[in-house]
Structures are given as structure tokens and as C-alpha cells.
Amino acid sequence: ASGAHPERARRDAETLLLHVFARRDAAKNRAWLLTHLDSEVAPDATAEFHALVERRLAGEPIQYIVGEAQFYGLPFYVTRDVLIPRPETEHVVEKALQLAAGFRAPRIVDVGTGSGAMAVALAAHLGDASISAIDVSAAALAVARRNAERNGVADRIRFRAGDLLDPVAGEPFEIVVSNPPYVAEAERDTLAAEVREFEPAAALFAGADGLAIYRRLIPGVFAALAAGGFLVLEVGHGQRDAVS
């Protein structure tokens, strides 16, 4: 199968089975599963489980199948309208938190927020910060708002729809964070099928060399930064010098 991972088969199957059980009874967690391996499963649950397994065999990321991912120790709802949050993006949050400690009530904006992962994580750890989250996709913003509500920070984040910093034009920020699209179109076929075939292309690809968004974003950020402010970016492999 295009996105199958035999080494993860048992773990993925267990995750899908737990998802089926939990939808019917929240008390049925992993511990329950391990102590009831010989239990009979209702026909409707069996059918649902097999349907989910077929989706996984076709390469669909398990996070989309169960509708959930973890980021910075927090639970996030995900759909195919947003990228699945990656562990490496947690480094952007860590750096932003370090920098935020140098400001009183910092103004922070997450450009291209997607699932809201960075904005929500920052809001959860910075009680005095004013946080904005921008995305050009209305569907992505709906997911981000849902995640802010889920993690109890919806009243701390201002969501705006639009291109890059356009929705907050003229406003100053101490910190700008972004994990923009940075994959070159020519690298499309090198991506794992799970990524290439299921995650939103608009959140992945950025022109012939992958630098198109950086070229547009960075000048706008320098105009938006308050005195002594910082831009924290995720960049693709081998792009550090070009972005610098």
C-alpha cells in the first residue's frame, strides 16, 4: 500500500481499535484494551474498524483518520484542511517562549497558523501575551478556533483571515512566528505518499525553490516588528543560508 508502514502496523491497529471503542464508551482506554483482548466486538464496531484499517492501508495518515494529533503536550483536532503538527515545529514554540520572556505583555502573531498549533501552545504558556493567528484558509481557521476552544485559550487568541500579515497591517508585534510552506515544487515526488497525497498542497509547496513565501513574508515582518522584536521561522532542509 502507498502509505503503509509494516513496522507500525500493530500500533496503528491498536490506535484505530481504541478510537472505535472510545466513540462508544470513553472509559475504554488502552489499559482496558490490554485487559480485554479476548472480548467479543460488536458487529458494527468490527465493520467500522475494518473501514478505518482500509483507509490506513491506502496511506491516509492516522491523525486524519482519528481526527487528532498531539503538539507541545496538547491535543489538537486535525482535518485534511490543515497540516498535521510536527514535533520539529515545537522548536519554534520553544524559541518564541524564550524570546517572549524578555518582554512585558508581548504582542505575538502566528502567520499561517493552520491547525493553530503554535498560537495555542504559546497562549497556553504565556498568560500575559496578546496573540493573533492568521491564515489564508477559512477552513484552517475554523480548525484553529476549535483547537483554541478545546485547550481553553479561545479568549486569548484573535483569529484573522487573509494573506500573510495583511489582516494586521499597521500593527506592531514583538514576535512573529511562522511555519510557512517551504517545499519546492520539484521535490513533490520525493515526499512520502502520506504527505503528498493527503496533506493540503497549499500548506506544503512554495514555488520552484520553496522560498516563495519567505521572499514575501520577511520584508513585511521587518515592517511590522516593534523595536527589538524577533521573527522565528521554520525552514526546510538546506534552506538556512538562503533564508538568512
PDB file of C-alpha atoms in Angstrom:
ATOM      1  CA  ALA A   1       0.000   0.000   0.000  1.00  0.00           C
ATOM      2  CA  SER A   2       1.185   3.504  -0.840  1.00  0.00           C
ATOM      3  CA  GLY A   3       1.485   4.737   2.721  1.00  0.00           C
ATOM      4  CA  ALA A   4       1.584   1.545   4.759  1.00  0.00           C
ATOM      5  CA  HIS A   5       4.250   1.122   7.428  1.00  0.00           C
ATOM      6  CA  PRO A   6       4.540  -2.540   8.458  1.00  0.00           C
ATOM      7  CA  GLU A   7       6.699  -1.654  11.463  1.00  0.00           C
ATOM      8  CA  ARG A   8       3.833   0.467  12.802  1.00  0.00           C
ATOM      9  CA  ALA A   9       1.057  -1.963  11.937  1.00  0.00           C
ATOM     10  CA  ARG A  10       0.314  -3.208  15.436  1.00  0.00           C
ATOM     11  CA  ARG A  11       0.481   0.262  16.997  1.00  0.00           C
ATOM     12  CA  ASP A  12      -1.704   1.770  14.286  1.00  0.00           C
ATOM     13  CA  ALA A  13      -4.227  -1.052  14.508  1.00  0.00           C
ATOM     14  CA  GLU A  14      -4.394  -0.599  18.280  1.00  0.00           C
ATOM     15  CA  THR A  15      -4.912   3.153  17.887  1.00  0.00           C
ATOM     16  CA  LEU A  16      -7.728   2.626  15.408  1.00  0.00           C
ATOM     17  CA  LEU A  17      -9.378  -0.005  17.593  1.00  0.00           C
ATOM     18  CA  LEU A  18      -9.205   2.294  20.616  1.00  0.00           C
ATOM     19  CA  HIS A  19     -10.746   5.058  18.524  1.00  0.00           C
ATOM     20  CA  VAL A  20     -13.676   2.798  17.627  1.00  0.00           C
ATOM     21  CA  PHE A  21     -14.185   1.758  21.265  1.00  0.00           C
ATOM     22  CA  ALA A  22     -13.812   5.271  22.690  1.00  0.00           C
ATOM     23  CA  ARG A  23     -16.506   6.606  20.360  1.00  0.00           C
ATOM     24  CA  ARG A  24     -18.902   4.214  22.074  1.00  0.00           C
ATOM     25  CA  ASP A  25     -17.540   4.339  25.628  1.00  0.00           C
ATOM     26  CA  ALA A  26     -14.958   6.906  26.779  1.00  0.00           C
ATOM     27  CA  ALA A  27     -13.893   4.590  29.606  1.00  0.00           C
ATOM     28  CA  LYS A  28     -12.473   2.086  27.137  1.00  0.00           C
ATOM     29  CA  ASN A  29      -8.872   3.215  27.042  1.00  0.00           C
ATOM     30  CA  ARG A  30      -5.575   1.447  26.293  1.00  0.00           C
ATOM     31  CA  ALA A  31      -5.484  -0.180  29.726  1.00  0.00           C
ATOM     32  CA  TRP A  32      -8.977  -1.567  29.173  1.00  0.00           C
ATOM     33  CA  LEU A  33      -7.962  -2.909  25.771  1.00  0.00           C
ATOM     34  CA  LEU A  34      -4.925  -4.753  27.135  1.00  0.00           C
ATOM     35  CA  THR A  35      -7.027  -6.481  29.790  1.00  0.00           C
ATOM     36  CA  HIS A  36      -9.880  -7.407  27.434  1.00  0.00           C
ATOM     37  CA  LEU A  37      -8.076  -8.792  24.403  1.00  0.00           C
ATOM     38  CA  ASP A  38     -10.369 -11.821  24.310  1.00  0.00           C
ATOM     39  CA  SER A  39     -13.603  -9.823  24.439  1.00  0.00           C
ATOM     40  CA  GLU A  40     -16.103 -10.091  21.622  1.00  0.00           C
ATOM     41  CA  VAL A  41     -16.552  -6.989  19.499  1.00  0.00           C
ATOM     42  CA  ALA A  42     -19.973  -5.875  18.286  1.00  0.00           C
ATOM     43  CA  PRO A  43     -20.536  -6.281  14.518  1.00  0.00           C
ATOM     44  CA  ASP A  44     -20.953  -2.533  13.963  1.00  0.00           C
ATOM     45  CA  ALA A  45     -17.669  -1.814  15.743  1.00  0.00           C
ATOM     46  CA  THR A  46     -15.937  -4.539  13.742  1.00  0.00           C
ATOM     47  CA  ALA A  47     -17.194  -3.049  10.492  1.00  0.00           C
ATOM     48  CA  GLU A  48     -16.075   0.438  11.488  1.00  0.00           C
ATOM     49  CA  PHE A  49     -12.645  -0.848  12.498  1.00  0.00           C
ATOM     50  CA  HIS A  50     -12.137  -2.638   9.172  1.00  0.00           C
ATOM     51  CA  ALA A  51     -13.168   0.526   7.299  1.00  0.00           C
ATOM     52  CA  LEU A  52     -10.589   2.563   9.223  1.00  0.00           C
ATOM     53  CA  VAL A  53      -7.895  -0.039   8.577  1.00  0.00           C
ATOM     54  CA  GLU A  54      -8.613   0.159   4.845  1.00  0.00           C
ATOM     55  CA  ARG A  55      -8.121   3.933   4.972  1.00  0.00           C
ATOM     56  CA  ARG A  56      -4.782   3.441   6.729  1.00  0.00           C
ATOM     57  CA  LEU A  57      -3.716   0.809   4.191  1.00  0.00           C
ATOM     58  CA  ALA A  58      -4.443   3.339   1.457  1.00  0.00           C
ATOM     59  CA  GLY A  59      -1.890   5.632   3.088  1.00  0.00           C
ATOM     60  CA  GLU A  60      -4.120   8.097   4.903  1.00  0.00           C
ATOM     61  CA  PRO A  61      -2.274   9.458   7.965  1.00  0.00           C
ATOM     62  CA  ILE A  62      -3.659   8.039  11.166  1.00  0.00           C
ATOM     63  CA  GLN A  63      -4.056  11.548  12.605  1.00  0.00           C
ATOM     64  CA  TYR A  64      -6.618  12.368   9.916  1.00  0.00           C
ATOM     65  CA  ILE A  65      -8.436   9.078  10.424  1.00  0.00           C
ATOM     66  CA  VAL A  66      -8.900   9.594  14.170  1.00  0.00           C
ATOM     67  CA  GLY A  67      -9.045  13.391  13.849  1.00  0.00           C
ATOM     68  CA  GLU A  68      -6.407  14.063  16.467  1.00  0.00           C
ATOM     69  CA  ALA A  69      -2.722  14.896  16.895  1.00  0.00           C
ATOM     70  CA  GLN A  70      -0.504  15.914  19.794  1.00  0.00           C
ATOM     71  CA  PHE A  71       1.645  19.046  19.793  1.00  0.00           C
ATOM     72  CA  TYR A  72       3.659  20.530  22.657  1.00  0.00           C
ATOM     73  CA  GLY A  73       1.834  18.250  25.081  1.00  0.00           C
ATOM     74  CA  LEU A  74      -1.603  19.445  23.970  1.00  0.00           C
ATOM     75  CA  PRO A  75      -4.362  17.674  21.999  1.00  0.00           C
ATOM     76  CA  PHE A  76      -5.292  19.067  18.599  1.00  0.00           C
ATOM     77  CA  TYR A  77      -8.194  18.320  16.284  1.00  0.00           C
ATOM     78  CA  VAL A  78      -6.982  17.910  12.691  1.00  0.00           C
ATOM     79  CA  THR A  79      -8.667  17.557   9.318  1.00  0.00           C
ATOM     80  CA  ARG A  80      -7.297  17.435   5.788  1.00  0.00           C
ATOM     81  CA  ASP A  81      -7.680  21.230   5.697  1.00  0.00           C
ATOM     82  CA  VAL A  82      -4.540  21.576   7.864  1.00  0.00           C
ATOM     83  CA  LEU A  83      -1.076  20.119   8.097  1.00  0.00           C
ATOM     84  CA  ILE A  84      -0.551  17.563  10.836  1.00  0.00           C
ATOM     85  CA  PRO A  85       1.561  19.317  13.530  1.00  0.00           C
ATOM     86  CA  ARG A  86       5.144  18.045  13.537  1.00  0.00           C
ATOM     87  CA  PRO A  87       7.438  17.578  16.558  1.00  0.00           C
ATOM     88  CA  GLU A  88      10.155  19.706  14.917  1.00  0.00           C
ATOM     89  CA  THR A  89       7.815  22.703  14.917  1.00  0.00           C
ATOM     90  CA  GLU A  90       7.879  22.563  18.704  1.00  0.00           C
ATOM     91  CA  HIS A  91      11.366  24.100  18.458  1.00  0.00           C
ATOM     92  CA  VAL A  92       9.778  27.262  17.032  1.00  0.00           C
ATOM     93  CA  VAL A  93       7.484  27.431  20.066  1.00  0.00           C
ATOM     94  CA  GLU A  94      10.397  26.823  22.449  1.00  0.00           C
ATOM     95  CA  LYS A  95      12.419  29.643  20.890  1.00  0.00           C
ATOM     96  CA  ALA A  96       9.461  32.015  20.891  1.00  0.00           C
ATOM     97  CA  LEU A  97       8.828  31.294  24.579  1.00  0.00           C
ATOM     98  CA  GLN A  98      12.472  32.079  25.372  1.00  0.00           C
ATOM     99  CA  LEU A  99      12.265  35.377  23.487  1.00  0.00           C
ATOM    100  CA  ALA A 100       8.894  36.280  24.989  1.00  0.00           C
ATOM    101  CA  ALA A 101      10.456  36.208  28.454  1.00  0.00           C
ATOM    102  CA  GLY A 102      12.294  39.390  27.501  1.00  0.00           C
ATOM    103  CA  PHE A 103       9.106  41.394  27.005  1.00  0.00           C
ATOM    104  CA  ARG A 104       6.254  42.522  29.202  1.00  0.00           C
ATOM    105  CA  ALA A 105       2.916  41.530  27.628  1.00  0.00           C
ATOM    106  CA  PRO A 106       4.425  40.691  24.223  1.00  0.00           C
ATOM    107  CA  ARG A 107       2.347  41.019  21.087  1.00  0.00           C
ATOM    108  CA  ILE A 108       2.759  37.828  19.042  1.00  0.00           C
ATOM    109  CA  VAL A 109       1.390  36.837  15.645  1.00  0.00           C
ATOM    110  CA  ASP A 110       1.401  33.350  14.088  1.00  0.00           C
ATOM    111  CA  VAL A 111       1.377  33.703  10.295  1.00  0.00           C
ATOM    112  CA  GLY A 112      -0.144  30.710   8.512  1.00  0.00           C
ATOM    113  CA  THR A 113      -1.487  29.191  11.709  1.00  0.00           C
ATOM    114  CA  GLY A 114      -3.072  26.095  10.140  1.00  0.00           C
ATOM    115  CA  SER A 115      -4.391  23.946  12.988  1.00  0.00           C
ATOM    116  CA  GLY A 116      -3.468  26.732  15.405  1.00  0.00           C
ATOM    117  CA  ALA A 117      -0.763  24.563  16.957  1.00  0.00           C
ATOM    118  CA  MET A 118       1.815  27.284  17.613  1.00  0.00           C
ATOM    119  CA  ALA A 119      -0.654  30.005  18.574  1.00  0.00           C
ATOM    120  CA  VAL A 120      -2.473  27.717  21.002  1.00  0.00           C
ATOM    121  CA  ALA A 121       0.731  26.381  22.541  1.00  0.00           C
ATOM    122  CA  LEU A 122       2.056  29.916  23.025  1.00  0.00           C
ATOM    123  CA  ALA A 123      -1.214  31.107  24.541  1.00  0.00           C
ATOM    124  CA  ALA A 124      -1.220  28.154  26.926  1.00  0.00           C
ATOM    125  CA  HIS A 125       2.217  29.149  28.256  1.00  0.00           C
ATOM    126  CA  LEU A 126       2.074  32.957  28.074  1.00  0.00           C
ATOM    127  CA  GLY A 127      -0.709  34.348  30.209  1.00  0.00           C
ATOM    128  CA  ASP A 128       0.248  37.972  29.547  1.00  0.00           C
ATOM    129  CA  ALA A 129       0.760  37.780  25.783  1.00  0.00           C
ATOM    130  CA  SER A 130      -1.552  39.206  23.142  1.00  0.00           C
ATOM    131  CA  ILE A 131      -1.702  36.615  20.363  1.00  0.00           C
ATOM    132  CA  SER A 132      -3.014  36.834  16.813  1.00  0.00           C
ATOM    133  CA  ALA A 133      -3.321  33.941  14.364  1.00  0.00           C
ATOM    134  CA  ILE A 134      -3.637  34.418  10.611  1.00  0.00           C
ATOM    135  CA  ASP A 135      -4.389  32.023   7.787  1.00  0.00           C
ATOM    136  CA  VAL A 136      -5.480  32.491   4.203  1.00  0.00           C
ATOM    137  CA  SER A 137      -7.699  29.400   4.521  1.00  0.00           C
ATOM    138  CA  ALA A 138     -11.084  29.883   6.184  1.00  0.00           C
ATOM    139  CA  ALA A 139     -11.330  26.112   6.697  1.00  0.00           C
ATOM    140  CA  ALA A 140      -7.981  26.063   8.503  1.00  0.00           C
ATOM    141  CA  LEU A 141      -9.043  28.971  10.723  1.00  0.00           C
ATOM    142  CA  ALA A 142     -12.168  27.044  11.707  1.00  0.00           C
ATOM    143  CA  VAL A 143      -9.965  24.165  12.847  1.00  0.00           C
ATOM    144  CA  ALA A 144      -7.650  26.557  14.705  1.00  0.00           C
ATOM    145  CA  ARG A 145     -10.561  28.182  16.531  1.00  0.00           C
ATOM    146  CA  ARG A 146     -11.847  24.765  17.558  1.00  0.00           C
ATOM    147  CA  ASN A 147      -8.412  23.893  18.936  1.00  0.00           C
ATOM    148  CA  ALA A 148      -8.201  27.143  20.875  1.00  0.00           C
ATOM    149  CA  GLU A 149     -11.559  26.346  22.457  1.00  0.00           C
ATOM    150  CA  ARG A 150     -10.528  22.782  23.204  1.00  0.00           C
ATOM    151  CA  ASN A 151      -7.416  23.950  25.021  1.00  0.00           C
ATOM    152  CA  GLY A 152      -9.119  26.775  26.906  1.00  0.00           C
ATOM    153  CA  VAL A 153      -7.388  29.705  25.200  1.00  0.00           C
ATOM    154  CA  ALA A 154     -10.032  30.882  22.707  1.00  0.00           C
ATOM    155  CA  ASP A 155     -10.427  34.177  24.586  1.00  0.00           C
ATOM    156  CA  ARG A 156      -6.683  34.810  24.326  1.00  0.00           C
ATOM    157  CA  ILE A 157      -6.223  34.464  20.564  1.00  0.00           C
ATOM    158  CA  ARG A 158      -7.502  36.782  17.840  1.00  0.00           C
ATOM    159  CA  PHE A 159      -8.094  34.936  14.555  1.00  0.00           C
ATOM    160  CA  ARG A 160      -7.866  36.765  11.233  1.00  0.00           C
ATOM    161  CA  ALA A 161      -8.331  35.545   7.661  1.00  0.00           C
ATOM    162  CA  GLY A 162      -6.039  36.844   4.953  1.00  0.00           C
ATOM    163  CA  ASP A 163      -2.713  36.723   3.158  1.00  0.00           C
ATOM    164  CA  LEU A 164       0.401  36.819   5.339  1.00  0.00           C
ATOM    165  CA  LEU A 165       0.336  39.980   7.515  1.00  0.00           C
ATOM    166  CA  ASP A 166      -2.331  41.822   5.524  1.00  0.00           C
ATOM    167  CA  PRO A 167      -5.066  41.345   8.183  1.00  0.00           C
ATOM    168  CA  VAL A 168      -2.939  43.138  10.798  1.00  0.00           C
ATOM    169  CA  ALA A 169      -1.370  45.782   8.571  1.00  0.00           C
ATOM    170  CA  GLY A 170      -0.017  48.676  10.581  1.00  0.00           C
ATOM    171  CA  GLU A 171       0.050  46.797  13.887  1.00  0.00           C
ATOM    172  CA  PRO A 172       3.383  46.279  15.700  1.00  0.00           C
ATOM    173  CA  PHE A 173       4.485  42.931  17.157  1.00  0.00           C
ATOM    174  CA  GLU A 174       7.337  41.905  19.419  1.00  0.00           C
ATOM    175  CA  ILE A 175       7.400  38.377  17.978  1.00  0.00           C
ATOM    176  CA  VAL A 176       6.320  36.924  14.636  1.00  0.00           C
ATOM    177  CA  VAL A 177       6.291  33.145  14.293  1.00  0.00           C
ATOM    178  CA  SER A 178       5.636  31.175  11.143  1.00  0.00           C
ATOM    179  CA  ASN A 179       5.897  27.684   9.710  1.00  0.00           C
ATOM    180  CA  PRO A 180       5.156  28.577   6.092  1.00  0.00           C
ATOM    181  CA  PRO A 181       5.020  26.313   3.029  1.00  0.00           C
ATOM    182  CA  TYR A 182       8.633  25.634   2.023  1.00  0.00           C
ATOM    183  CA  VAL A 183       8.733  22.551  -0.214  1.00  0.00           C
ATOM    184  CA  ALA A 184       9.943  23.145  -3.775  1.00  0.00           C
ATOM    185  CA  GLU A 185       7.541  22.012  -6.489  1.00  0.00           C
ATOM    186  CA  ALA A 186      10.347  19.905  -7.956  1.00  0.00           C
ATOM    187  CA  GLU A 187      10.520  17.929  -4.705  1.00  0.00           C
ATOM    188  CA  ARG A 188       6.871  16.860  -4.842  1.00  0.00           C
ATOM    189  CA  ASP A 189       7.698  13.278  -5.827  1.00  0.00           C
ATOM    190  CA  THR A 190      10.269  12.920  -3.039  1.00  0.00           C
ATOM    191  CA  LEU A 191       7.650  13.404  -0.332  1.00  0.00           C
ATOM    192  CA  ALA A 192       6.141  10.415   1.417  1.00  0.00           C
ATOM    193  CA  ALA A 193       2.859   9.381  -0.162  1.00  0.00           C
ATOM    194  CA  GLU A 194       1.111  10.071   3.154  1.00  0.00           C
ATOM    195  CA  VAL A 195       2.159  13.716   2.890  1.00  0.00           C
ATOM    196  CA  ARG A 196       1.924  14.232  -0.867  1.00  0.00           C
ATOM    197  CA  GLU A 197      -1.477  12.633  -1.346  1.00  0.00           C
ATOM    198  CA  PHE A 198      -3.300  13.673   1.821  1.00  0.00           C
ATOM    199  CA  GLU A 199      -1.963  16.902   3.331  1.00  0.00           C
ATOM    200  CA  PRO A 200      -3.028  20.269   1.835  1.00  0.00           C
ATOM    201  CA  ALA A 201      -0.759  21.256  -1.049  1.00  0.00           C
ATOM    202  CA  ALA A 202      -1.183  24.968  -0.318  1.00  0.00           C
ATOM    203  CA  ALA A 203       0.448  24.418   3.071  1.00  0.00           C
ATOM    204  CA  LEU A 204       3.352  22.446   1.606  1.00  0.00           C
ATOM    205  CA  PHE A 205       4.585  23.927  -1.661  1.00  0.00           C
ATOM    206  CA  ALA A 206       6.143  27.348  -2.251  1.00  0.00           C
ATOM    207  CA  GLY A 207       7.298  27.813  -5.810  1.00  0.00           C
ATOM    208  CA  ALA A 208      10.166  26.400  -7.807  1.00  0.00           C
ATOM    209  CA  ASP A 209      12.710  26.602  -4.976  1.00  0.00           C
ATOM    210  CA  GLY A 210      10.449  26.517  -1.913  1.00  0.00           C
ATOM    211  CA  LEU A 211      11.386  30.083  -0.947  1.00  0.00           C
ATOM    212  CA  ALA A 212       8.446  31.994  -2.423  1.00  0.00           C
ATOM    213  CA  ILE A 213       6.663  32.644   0.877  1.00  0.00           C
ATOM    214  CA  TYR A 214       9.849  33.658   2.693  1.00  0.00           C
ATOM    215  CA  ARG A 215      10.544  36.257  -0.010  1.00  0.00           C
ATOM    216  CA  ARG A 216       7.128  37.829   0.550  1.00  0.00           C
ATOM    217  CA  LEU A 217       6.859  37.350   4.302  1.00  0.00           C
ATOM    218  CA  ILE A 218      10.208  38.548   5.602  1.00  0.00           C
ATOM    219  CA  PRO A 219      10.098  42.145   4.264  1.00  0.00           C
ATOM    220  CA  GLY A 220       6.590  42.526   5.659  1.00  0.00           C
ATOM    221  CA  VAL A 221       7.713  41.214   9.026  1.00  0.00           C
ATOM    222  CA  PHE A 222      10.514  43.743   9.309  1.00  0.00           C
ATOM    223  CA  ALA A 223       7.977  46.484   8.748  1.00  0.00           C
ATOM    224  CA  ALA A 224       5.718  45.003  11.439  1.00  0.00           C
ATOM    225  CA  LEU A 225       8.271  44.297  14.172  1.00  0.00           C
ATOM    226  CA  ALA A 226       8.369  46.586  17.180  1.00  0.00           C
ATOM    227  CA  ALA A 227      11.771  47.827  18.332  1.00  0.00           C
ATOM    228  CA  GLY A 228      13.872  44.876  19.431  1.00  0.00           C
ATOM    229  CA  GLY A 229      11.372  42.399  18.004  1.00  0.00           C
ATOM    230  CA  PHE A 230      12.044  38.953  16.584  1.00  0.00           C
ATOM    231  CA  LEU A 231      10.999  36.731  13.692  1.00  0.00           C
ATOM    232  CA  VAL A 232      11.090  32.974  14.366  1.00  0.00           C
ATOM    233  CA  LEU A 233      10.769  30.753  11.293  1.00  0.00           C
ATOM    234  CA  GLU A 234      10.769  27.073  10.482  1.00  0.00           C
ATOM    235  CA  VAL A 235      12.793  26.446   7.344  1.00  0.00           C
ATOM    236  CA  GLY A 236      13.233  23.428   5.120  1.00  0.00           C
ATOM    237  CA  HIS A 237      16.311  21.213   4.992  1.00  0.00           C
ATOM    238  CA  GLY A 238      19.164  23.024   3.258  1.00  0.00           C
ATOM    239  CA  GLN A 239      17.359  26.390   3.180  1.00  0.00           C
ATOM    240  CA  ARG A 240      19.051  28.061   6.130  1.00  0.00           C
ATOM    241  CA  ASP A 241      21.612  30.078   4.183  1.00  0.00           C
ATOM    242  CA  ALA A 242      19.146  31.159   1.503  1.00  0.00           C
ATOM    243  CA  VAL A 243      16.590  32.308   4.063  1.00  0.00           C
ATOM    244  CA  SER A 244      19.268  34.058   6.117  1.00  0.00           C
TER     245      SER A 244
END
